[in-house]
Amino acid sequence: MEEFKFNSLNELFNRLYPAFNTKVNELKNDNIIVSEIMLWNFLKENNWFGNTTLTLYDMVEDIFSLDKEKLIKYLERNKNDNNK
């Protein structure tokens, strides 16, 4: 299996962007309006923080299986930050 190396978080985000975009559109169908960046920040803070063994597969899986209730609570807590 090919191993991916990323030189920056921006590069990693760009690689994951199609999964984020797909999830944003899925959430829109549930009347949850969120951006790709908001999902990125949510997962960085709630799922990936401190984990040094994540694979690209793990991250995509986390994007598609994220807990909507936790996301909504996160968005409500960070409403002011998300409006900037």
XYZ file of C-alpha atoms in Angstrom:
84
model
C 0.000 0.000 0.000
C 1.272 3.447 -0.921
C 2.129 5.705 2.002
C 1.199 9.372 1.719
C 3.371 12.081 3.216
C 2.034 15.580 3.662
C 4.244 18.622 4.066
C 1.559 20.798 5.647
C -1.916 20.721 7.138
C -3.085 22.678 4.106
C -1.854 19.913 1.827
C -3.663 17.307 3.948
C -6.859 19.376 3.945
C -6.714 19.653 0.157
C -6.300 15.896 -0.146
C -9.353 15.359 2.108
C -11.409 18.124 0.463
C -13.543 15.825 -1.743
C -14.669 13.888 1.347
C -15.386 17.117 3.230
C -17.327 18.500 0.279
C -19.405 15.327 -0.007
C -20.204 15.459 3.720
C -21.158 19.165 3.521
C -23.661 18.336 0.781
C -25.039 15.388 2.760
C -25.471 17.560 5.859
C -27.173 20.243 3.761
C -29.877 17.668 2.977
C -30.433 17.416 6.744
C -30.627 21.241 7.023
C -27.234 21.419 8.725
C -25.329 24.236 7.069
C -21.609 23.876 7.583
C -18.467 24.503 5.554
C -15.590 22.184 4.789
C -13.365 24.266 7.074
C -15.850 23.944 9.937
C -15.837 20.155 9.545
C -12.040 20.157 9.407
C -11.840 22.164 12.651
C -14.461 19.992 14.357
C -12.626 16.781 13.527
C -9.197 18.212 14.376
C -10.443 19.227 17.813
C -12.719 16.281 18.594
C -11.401 13.211 16.780
C -7.833 13.738 15.679
C -6.235 15.832 18.426
C -3.123 14.127 19.724
C -3.446 11.084 17.471
C -0.208 10.499 15.585
C -1.136 7.202 13.954
C -4.044 8.298 11.748
C -4.138 7.064 8.198
C -5.847 8.806 5.309
C -8.401 5.998 5.395
C -9.120 6.683 9.102
C -9.624 10.362 8.426
C -12.012 9.800 5.512
C -13.923 7.282 7.630
C -14.205 9.869 10.411
C -15.533 12.451 7.957
C -18.259 10.164 6.655
C -19.249 8.772 10.047
C -19.101 11.902 12.183
C -21.649 12.270 14.968
C -24.167 14.898 13.801
C -25.325 15.662 17.340
C -21.752 16.369 18.478
C -21.233 18.506 15.380
C -24.358 20.574 16.105
C -23.260 21.124 19.724
C -19.789 22.106 18.512
C -21.261 24.585 16.026
C -23.476 26.118 18.701
C -20.530 26.444 21.121
C -18.362 28.033 18.455
C -21.020 30.113 16.700
C -19.112 33.404 17.075
C -15.854 31.900 15.799
C -17.615 30.302 12.808
C -19.144 33.606 11.716
C -15.763 35.301 11.212
